PDB file of C-alpha atoms in Angstrom:
ATOM      1  CA  UNK X   1       4.349  -2.255  -5.366  1.00  0.00           C
ATOM      2  CA  UNK X   2       6.305  -1.700  -8.573  1.00  0.00           C
ATOM      3  CA  UNK X   3       5.503  -3.334 -11.887  1.00  0.00           C
ATOM      4  CA  UNK X   4       8.428  -5.761 -11.812  1.00  0.00           C
ATOM      5  CA  UNK X   5       7.673  -6.854  -8.261  1.00  0.00           C
ATOM      6  CA  UNK X   6       4.002  -7.253  -9.215  1.00  0.00           C
ATOM      7  CA  UNK X   7       5.115 -10.145 -11.396  1.00  0.00           C
ATOM      8  CA  UNK X   8       7.918 -11.350  -9.170  1.00  0.00           C
ATOM      9  CA  UNK X   9       5.713 -11.639  -6.090  1.00  0.00           C
ATOM     10  CA  UNK X  10       2.903 -13.431  -7.903  1.00  0.00           C
ATOM     11  CA  UNK X  11       2.265 -16.341  -5.469  1.00  0.00           C
ATOM     12  CA  UNK X  12       0.225 -18.438  -7.896  1.00  0.00           C
ATOM     13  CA  UNK X  13       2.655 -19.189 -10.677  1.00  0.00           C
ATOM     14  CA  UNK X  14       4.510 -22.468 -10.947  1.00  0.00           C
ATOM     15  CA  UNK X  15       8.258 -22.122 -10.885  1.00  0.00           C
ATOM     16  CA  UNK X  16      10.599 -23.611 -13.424  1.00  0.00           C
ATOM     17  CA  UNK X  17      14.266 -23.349 -14.326  1.00  0.00           C
ATOM     18  CA  UNK X  18      15.017 -21.733 -17.640  1.00  0.00           C
ATOM     19  CA  UNK X  19      16.843 -24.060 -19.993  1.00  0.00           C
ATOM     20  CA  UNK X  20      19.873 -22.155 -21.202  1.00  0.00           C
ATOM     21  CA  UNK X  21      21.425 -22.745 -24.592  1.00  0.00           C
ATOM     22  CA  UNK X  22      24.632 -21.397 -26.021  1.00  0.00           C
ATOM     23  CA  UNK X  23      23.000 -20.074 -29.192  1.00  0.00           C
ATOM     24  CA  UNK X  24      20.624 -17.185 -28.637  1.00  0.00           C
ATOM     25  CA  UNK X  25      17.297 -17.374 -30.455  1.00  0.00           C
ATOM     26  CA  UNK X  26      15.150 -14.532 -31.686  1.00  0.00           C
ATOM     27  CA  UNK X  27      11.735 -14.150 -30.119  1.00  0.00           C
ATOM     28  CA  UNK X  28       9.457 -11.817 -32.059  1.00  0.00           C
ATOM     29  CA  UNK X  29       6.472 -10.363 -30.227  1.00  0.00           C
ATOM     30  CA  UNK X  30       4.181  -8.093 -32.238  1.00  0.00           C
ATOM     31  CA  UNK X  31       6.965  -6.521 -34.251  1.00  0.00           C
ATOM     32  CA  UNK X  32       9.575  -6.181 -31.506  1.00  0.00           C
ATOM     33  CA  UNK X  33      12.567  -8.512 -31.823  1.00  0.00           C
ATOM     34  CA  UNK X  34      14.860  -9.467 -28.986  1.00  0.00           C
ATOM     35  CA  UNK X  35      17.351 -12.173 -28.165  1.00  0.00           C
ATOM     36  CA  UNK X  36      16.063 -15.086 -26.130  1.00  0.00           C
ATOM     37  CA  UNK X  37      17.818 -18.321 -25.260  1.00  0.00           C
ATOM     38  CA  UNK X  38      14.832 -20.427 -24.245  1.00  0.00           C
ATOM     39  CA  UNK X  39      14.212 -23.487 -26.427  1.00  0.00           C
ATOM     40  CA  UNK X  40      11.856 -23.187 -29.385  1.00  0.00           C
ATOM     41  CA  UNK X  41       9.135 -25.343 -27.807  1.00  0.00           C
ATOM     42  CA  UNK X  42       9.197 -23.287 -24.612  1.00  0.00           C
ATOM     43  CA  UNK X  43       9.046 -20.032 -26.560  1.00  0.00           C
ATOM     44  CA  UNK X  44       6.000 -21.259 -28.492  1.00  0.00           C
ATOM     45  CA  UNK X  45       4.239 -22.240 -25.280  1.00  0.00           C
ATOM     46  CA  UNK X  46       5.040 -18.879 -23.703  1.00  0.00           C
ATOM     47  CA  UNK X  47       3.731 -16.993 -26.734  1.00  0.00           C
ATOM     48  CA  UNK X  48       0.473 -18.957 -26.696  1.00  0.00           C
ATOM     49  CA  UNK X  49      -0.040 -18.329 -22.979  1.00  0.00           C
ATOM     50  CA  UNK X  50       0.778 -14.645 -23.487  1.00  0.00           C
ATOM     51  CA  UNK X  51      -1.787 -14.314 -26.267  1.00  0.00           C
ATOM     52  CA  UNK X  52      -4.316 -16.306 -24.248  1.00  0.00           C
ATOM     53  CA  UNK X  53      -3.925 -13.721 -21.491  1.00  0.00           C
ATOM     54  CA  UNK X  54      -4.905 -10.987 -23.941  1.00  0.00           C
ATOM     55  CA  UNK X  55      -7.879 -13.030 -25.148  1.00  0.00           C
ATOM     56  CA  UNK X  56      -9.264 -14.090 -21.764  1.00  0.00           C
ATOM     57  CA  UNK X  57      -8.939 -10.574 -20.375  1.00  0.00           C
ATOM     58  CA  UNK X  58     -10.664  -9.106 -23.428  1.00  0.00           C
ATOM     59  CA  UNK X  59     -13.612 -11.474 -23.172  1.00  0.00           C
ATOM     60  CA  UNK X  60     -13.908 -10.916 -19.416  1.00  0.00           C
ATOM     61  CA  UNK X  61     -13.911  -7.137 -19.985  1.00  0.00           C
ATOM     62  CA  UNK X  62     -16.638  -7.393 -22.596  1.00  0.00           C
ATOM     63  CA  UNK X  63     -14.403  -6.451 -25.514  1.00  0.00           C
ATOM     64  CA  UNK X  64     -15.109  -8.048 -28.876  1.00  0.00           C
ATOM     65  CA  UNK X  65     -12.229 -10.256 -30.017  1.00  0.00           C
ATOM     66  CA  UNK X  66     -12.064 -10.282 -33.808  1.00  0.00           C
ATOM     67  CA  UNK X  67      -9.313 -12.852 -34.148  1.00  0.00           C
ATOM     68  CA  UNK X  68      -5.973 -13.944 -32.734  1.00  0.00           C
ATOM     69  CA  UNK X  69      -2.916 -15.593 -34.211  1.00  0.00           C
ATOM     70  CA  UNK X  70       0.389 -17.000 -32.992  1.00  0.00           C
ATOM     71  CA  UNK X  71       3.032 -17.416 -35.664  1.00  0.00           C
ATOM     72  CA  UNK X  72       6.030 -19.705 -35.245  1.00  0.00           C
ATOM     73  CA  UNK X  73       8.810 -20.450 -37.695  1.00  0.00           C
ATOM     74  CA  UNK X  74      12.069 -22.331 -37.259  1.00  0.00           C
ATOM     75  CA  UNK X  75      13.889 -22.315 -40.623  1.00  0.00           C
ATOM     76  CA  UNK X  76      16.815 -24.735 -40.812  1.00  0.00           C
ATOM     77  CA  UNK X  77      20.031 -22.952 -39.937  1.00  0.00           C
ATOM     78  CA  UNK X  78      18.293 -19.786 -38.747  1.00  0.00           C
ATOM     79  CA  UNK X  79      17.052 -18.432 -35.437  1.00  0.00           C
ATOM     80  CA  UNK X  80      13.401 -19.074 -34.790  1.00  0.00           C
ATOM     81  CA  UNK X  81      10.808 -16.330 -35.017  1.00  0.00           C
ATOM     82  CA  UNK X  82       7.625 -16.245 -32.972  1.00  0.00           C
ATOM     83  CA  UNK X  83       4.935 -13.598 -32.897  1.00  0.00           C
ATOM     84  CA  UNK X  84       1.428 -13.076 -31.617  1.00  0.00           C
ATOM     85  CA  UNK X  85      -1.441 -10.692 -32.207  1.00  0.00           C
ATOM     86  CA  UNK X  86      -4.964 -10.325 -30.835  1.00  0.00           C
ATOM     87  CA  UNK X  87      -7.362  -7.897 -32.482  1.00  0.00           C
ATOM     88  CA  UNK X  88     -10.194  -6.464 -30.418  1.00  0.00           C
ATOM     89  CA  UNK X  89     -12.904  -3.922 -31.109  1.00  0.00           C
ATOM     90  CA  UNK X  90     -14.348  -1.507 -28.571  1.00  0.00           C
ATOM     91  CA  UNK X  91     -17.657  -1.368 -30.426  1.00  0.00           C
ATOM     92  CA  UNK X  92     -19.461   0.046 -33.425  1.00  0.00           C
ATOM     93  CA  UNK X  93     -19.830   3.798 -33.761  1.00  0.00           C
ATOM     94  CA  UNK X  94     -22.169   5.942 -35.833  1.00  0.00           C
ATOM     95  CA  UNK X  95     -19.500   8.429 -36.886  1.00  0.00           C
ATOM     96  CA  UNK X  96     -15.770   9.095 -36.909  1.00  0.00           C
ATOM     97  CA  UNK X  97     -16.310  11.810 -34.307  1.00  0.00           C
ATOM     98  CA  UNK X  98     -17.969   9.355 -31.963  1.00  0.00           C
ATOM     99  CA  UNK X  99     -15.111   6.895 -32.393  1.00  0.00           C
ATOM    100  CA  UNK X 100     -12.510   9.615 -31.767  1.00  0.00           C
ATOM    101  CA  UNK X 101     -14.316  10.665 -28.591  1.00  0.00           C
ATOM    102  CA  UNK X 102     -13.963   7.121 -27.273  1.00  0.00           C
ATOM    103  CA  UNK X 103     -10.208   7.321 -27.840  1.00  0.00           C
ATOM    104  CA  UNK X 104     -10.075  10.128 -25.282  1.00  0.00           C
ATOM    105  CA  UNK X 105     -12.340   8.591 -22.636  1.00  0.00           C
ATOM    106  CA  UNK X 106     -10.291   7.398 -19.609  1.00  0.00           C
ATOM    107  CA  UNK X 107     -12.748   4.659 -18.621  1.00  0.00           C
ATOM    108  CA  UNK X 108     -12.945   3.279 -22.143  1.00  0.00           C
ATOM    109  CA  UNK X 109      -9.157   3.327 -22.505  1.00  0.00           C
ATOM    110  CA  UNK X 110      -8.781   1.483 -19.205  1.00  0.00           C
ATOM    111  CA  UNK X 111     -10.110  -1.735 -20.752  1.00  0.00           C
ATOM    112  CA  UNK X 112      -7.646  -2.039 -23.660  1.00  0.00           C
ATOM    113  CA  UNK X 113      -4.850  -1.025 -21.275  1.00  0.00           C
ATOM    114  CA  UNK X 114      -5.766  -3.951 -19.008  1.00  0.00           C
ATOM    115  CA  UNK X 115      -5.975  -6.198 -22.052  1.00  0.00           C
ATOM    116  CA  UNK X 116      -2.465  -5.195 -23.121  1.00  0.00           C
ATOM    117  CA  UNK X 117      -0.755  -5.919 -19.795  1.00  0.00           C
ATOM    118  CA  UNK X 118      -2.722  -9.152 -19.332  1.00  0.00           C
ATOM    119  CA  UNK X 119      -0.427 -11.089 -21.659  1.00  0.00           C
ATOM    120  CA  UNK X 120       2.623 -10.805 -19.424  1.00  0.00           C
ATOM    121  CA  UNK X 121       0.514 -11.397 -16.302  1.00  0.00           C
ATOM    122  CA  UNK X 122      -0.680 -14.685 -17.800  1.00  0.00           C
ATOM    123  CA  UNK X 123       2.903 -15.687 -18.594  1.00  0.00           C
ATOM    124  CA  UNK X 124       3.969 -14.956 -15.033  1.00  0.00           C
ATOM    125  CA  UNK X 125       1.534 -17.562 -13.713  1.00  0.00           C
ATOM    126  CA  UNK X 126       3.723 -20.303 -15.189  1.00  0.00           C
ATOM    127  CA  UNK X 127       7.158 -18.773 -15.765  1.00  0.00           C
ATOM    128  CA  UNK X 128       9.606 -16.801 -13.649  1.00  0.00           C
ATOM    129  CA  UNK X 129      11.951 -15.488 -16.360  1.00  0.00           C
ATOM    130  CA  UNK X 130      10.767 -11.926 -15.800  1.00  0.00           C
ATOM    131  CA  UNK X 131      13.327 -10.272 -18.076  1.00  0.00           C
ATOM    132  CA  UNK X 132      12.251 -12.451 -20.990  1.00  0.00           C
ATOM    133  CA  UNK X 133       8.575 -11.802 -20.244  1.00  0.00           C
ATOM    134  CA  UNK X 134       9.174  -8.051 -20.148  1.00  0.00           C
ATOM    135  CA  UNK X 135      11.120  -8.055 -23.413  1.00  0.00           C
ATOM    136  CA  UNK X 136       8.274  -9.900 -25.103  1.00  0.00           C
ATOM    137  CA  UNK X 137       5.764  -7.319 -23.888  1.00  0.00           C
ATOM    138  CA  UNK X 138       7.490  -4.145 -25.086  1.00  0.00           C
ATOM    139  CA  UNK X 139       4.733  -3.226 -27.540  1.00  0.00           C
ATOM    140  CA  UNK X 140       2.078  -4.017 -24.937  1.00  0.00           C
ATOM    141  CA  UNK X 141       3.661  -1.678 -22.413  1.00  0.00           C
ATOM    142  CA  UNK X 142       4.023   1.062 -25.011  1.00  0.00           C
ATOM    143  CA  UNK X 143       0.318   0.902 -25.867  1.00  0.00           C
ATOM    144  CA  UNK X 144      -0.728   0.860 -22.197  1.00  0.00           C
ATOM    145  CA  UNK X 145       1.562   3.840 -21.579  1.00  0.00           C
ATOM    146  CA  UNK X 146      -0.162   5.747 -24.385  1.00  0.00           C
ATOM    147  CA  UNK X 147      -3.496   5.064 -22.680  1.00  0.00           C
ATOM    148  CA  UNK X 148      -2.021   6.456 -19.480  1.00  0.00           C
ATOM    149  CA  UNK X 149      -0.798   9.620 -21.212  1.00  0.00           C
ATOM    150  CA  UNK X 150      -4.248  10.329 -22.627  1.00  0.00           C
ATOM    151  CA  UNK X 151      -5.811  10.117 -19.190  1.00  0.00           C
ATOM    152  CA  UNK X 152      -3.109  12.250 -17.559  1.00  0.00           C
ATOM    153  CA  UNK X 153      -3.281  15.179 -19.936  1.00  0.00           C
ATOM    154  CA  UNK X 154      -4.748  18.267 -18.265  1.00  0.00           C
ATOM    155  CA  UNK X 155      -7.988  19.869 -19.516  1.00  0.00           C
ATOM    156  CA  UNK X 156      -6.011  22.784 -20.944  1.00  0.00           C
ATOM    157  CA  UNK X 157      -3.913  20.386 -23.019  1.00  0.00           C
ATOM    158  CA  UNK X 158      -0.750  20.732 -20.928  1.00  0.00           C
ATOM    159  CA  UNK X 159       1.154  17.969 -19.166  1.00  0.00           C
ATOM    160  CA  UNK X 160       2.401  17.556 -15.591  1.00  0.00           C
ATOM    161  CA  UNK X 161       6.121  18.114 -15.116  1.00  0.00           C
ATOM    162  CA  UNK X 162       8.357  15.276 -16.255  1.00  0.00           C
ATOM    163  CA  UNK X 163       8.932  13.701 -12.839  1.00  0.00           C
ATOM    164  CA  UNK X 164       5.276  13.850 -11.866  1.00  0.00           C
ATOM    165  CA  UNK X 165       4.251  12.470 -15.262  1.00  0.00           C
ATOM    166  CA  UNK X 166       6.608   9.497 -14.978  1.00  0.00           C
ATOM    167  CA  UNK X 167       5.341   8.683 -11.495  1.00  0.00           C
ATOM    168  CA  UNK X 168       1.749   8.950 -12.671  1.00  0.00           C
ATOM    169  CA  UNK X 169       2.358   6.706 -15.677  1.00  0.00           C
ATOM    170  CA  UNK X 170       4.030   4.086 -13.464  1.00  0.00           C
ATOM    171  CA  UNK X 171       1.132   4.254 -11.018  1.00  0.00           C
ATOM    172  CA  UNK X 172      -1.351   3.859 -13.877  1.00  0.00           C
ATOM    173  CA  UNK X 173       0.471   0.810 -15.257  1.00  0.00           C
ATOM    174  CA  UNK X 174       0.764  -0.757 -11.802  1.00  0.00           C
ATOM    175  CA  UNK X 175      -2.977  -0.308 -11.315  1.00  0.00           C
ATOM    176  CA  UNK X 176      -3.670  -2.005 -14.654  1.00  0.00           C
ATOM    177  CA  UNK X 177      -1.281  -4.841 -13.698  1.00  0.00           C
ATOM    178  CA  UNK X 178      -3.217  -5.368 -10.482  1.00  0.00           C
ATOM    179  CA  UNK X 179      -6.529  -5.268 -12.310  1.00  0.00           C
ATOM    180  CA  UNK X 180      -5.321  -7.770 -14.898  1.00  0.00           C
ATOM    181  CA  UNK X 181      -3.963 -10.066 -12.180  1.00  0.00           C
ATOM    182  CA  UNK X 182      -7.268 -10.083 -10.296  1.00  0.00           C
ATOM    183  CA  UNK X 183      -9.147 -10.609 -13.546  1.00  0.00           C
ATOM    184  CA  UNK X 184      -7.033 -13.539 -14.720  1.00  0.00           C
ATOM    185  CA  UNK X 185      -6.353 -15.309 -11.438  1.00  0.00           C
ATOM    186  CA  UNK X 186      -9.732 -17.118 -11.300  1.00  0.00           C
ATOM    187  CA  UNK X 187      -9.538 -17.805 -15.052  1.00  0.00           C
ATOM    188  CA  UNK X 188      -6.239 -19.688 -15.200  1.00  0.00           C
ATOM    189  CA  UNK X 189      -7.850 -22.847 -16.560  1.00  0.00           C
ATOM    190  CA  UNK X 190      -9.465 -20.758 -19.291  1.00  0.00           C
ATOM    191  CA  UNK X 191      -6.036 -19.327 -20.135  1.00  0.00           C
ATOM    192  CA  UNK X 192      -4.600 -22.822 -20.468  1.00  0.00           C
ATOM    193  CA  UNK X 193      -7.563 -23.951 -22.574  1.00  0.00           C
ATOM    194  CA  UNK X 194      -7.130 -21.067 -25.011  1.00  0.00           C
ATOM    195  CA  UNK X 195      -3.327 -21.428 -25.059  1.00  0.00           C
ATOM    196  CA  UNK X 196      -3.566 -25.141 -25.850  1.00  0.00           C
ATOM    197  CA  UNK X 197      -5.940 -24.396 -28.719  1.00  0.00           C
ATOM    198  CA  UNK X 198      -3.585 -21.777 -30.117  1.00  0.00           C
ATOM    199  CA  UNK X 199      -0.701 -24.244 -29.917  1.00  0.00           C
ATOM    200  CA  UNK X 200      -2.618 -26.657 -32.137  1.00  0.00           C
ATOM    201  CA  UNK X 201      -3.469 -23.872 -34.588  1.00  0.00           C
ATOM    202  CA  UNK X 202      -0.133 -22.109 -35.047  1.00  0.00           C
ATOM    203  CA  UNK X 203       0.055 -19.701 -37.990  1.00  0.00           C
ATOM    204  CA  UNK X 204      -3.749 -19.731 -38.316  1.00  0.00           C
ATOM    205  CA  UNK X 205      -6.117 -16.859 -37.614  1.00  0.00           C
ATOM    206  CA  UNK X 206      -8.495 -18.115 -34.927  1.00  0.00           C
ATOM    207  CA  UNK X 207     -11.823 -16.311 -35.012  1.00  0.00           C
ATOM    208  CA  UNK X 208     -13.047 -14.465 -31.966  1.00  0.00           C
ATOM    209  CA  UNK X 209     -16.224 -16.533 -31.726  1.00  0.00           C
ATOM    210  CA  UNK X 210     -14.156 -19.688 -31.278  1.00  0.00           C
ATOM    211  CA  UNK X 211     -11.952 -18.059 -28.655  1.00  0.00           C
ATOM    212  CA  UNK X 212     -14.891 -16.589 -26.740  1.00  0.00           C
ATOM    213  CA  UNK X 213     -16.550 -20.011 -26.642  1.00  0.00           C
ATOM    214  CA  UNK X 214     -13.410 -21.508 -25.117  1.00  0.00           C
ATOM    215  CA  UNK X 215     -13.323 -18.811 -22.442  1.00  0.00           C
ATOM    216  CA  UNK X 216     -17.024 -18.999 -21.614  1.00  0.00           C
ATOM    217  CA  UNK X 217     -16.960 -22.799 -21.433  1.00  0.00           C
ATOM    218  CA  UNK X 218     -14.300 -22.552 -18.739  1.00  0.00           C
ATOM    219  CA  UNK X 219     -16.098 -19.831 -16.812  1.00  0.00           C
ATOM    220  CA  UNK X 220     -19.339 -21.833 -16.881  1.00  0.00           C
ATOM    221  CA  UNK X 221     -17.794 -25.074 -15.659  1.00  0.00           C
ATOM    222  CA  UNK X 222     -15.773 -23.387 -12.922  1.00  0.00           C
ATOM    223  CA  UNK X 223     -18.748 -21.721 -11.307  1.00  0.00           C
TER     224      UNK X 223
END
């Protein structure tokens, strides 16, 4: 199943009709800007759910969330701008060499790759505007693709041929999509809890300890 269909065929998301407006807005996601014509309030909610997906997946994977932030601005007479960022740490290392070795370990890279694609998976639970979701996850996909390239490089430092490499990268990303979906599906209430908190703390850095507590509270009560 391809990456787009992985979202499209998600049976658990609630459907809704996109509210179209004549004036296109600007939705900013981690540095990438693109035109979006969803209303400001909807865009804010989507950004918070997207970031909550990153956060919940990170906590579930055992990654340390340092902080997260969702920024939202709507200056009078200008297009709105919305952005989100979640910082995670893989761990503490005794030397730069040890840290660099982790950057090349396929199993270690798998976790941040899952974390990156988890944002758009979380969005797809509640929204069906797949093009808009994809545009807002450009940076996420680029990072996950870099993780794939590291794992696909041959021991001698060479690469597979272009066609084989593209197929392998797509397969890697599809596998991470599936993993993120299975990880987040039983944690949808936790996603909503975190997203709602972010919505009430726009433009503020929310510490990882606070976010982890929100996630764990949900996991504890749902068991």
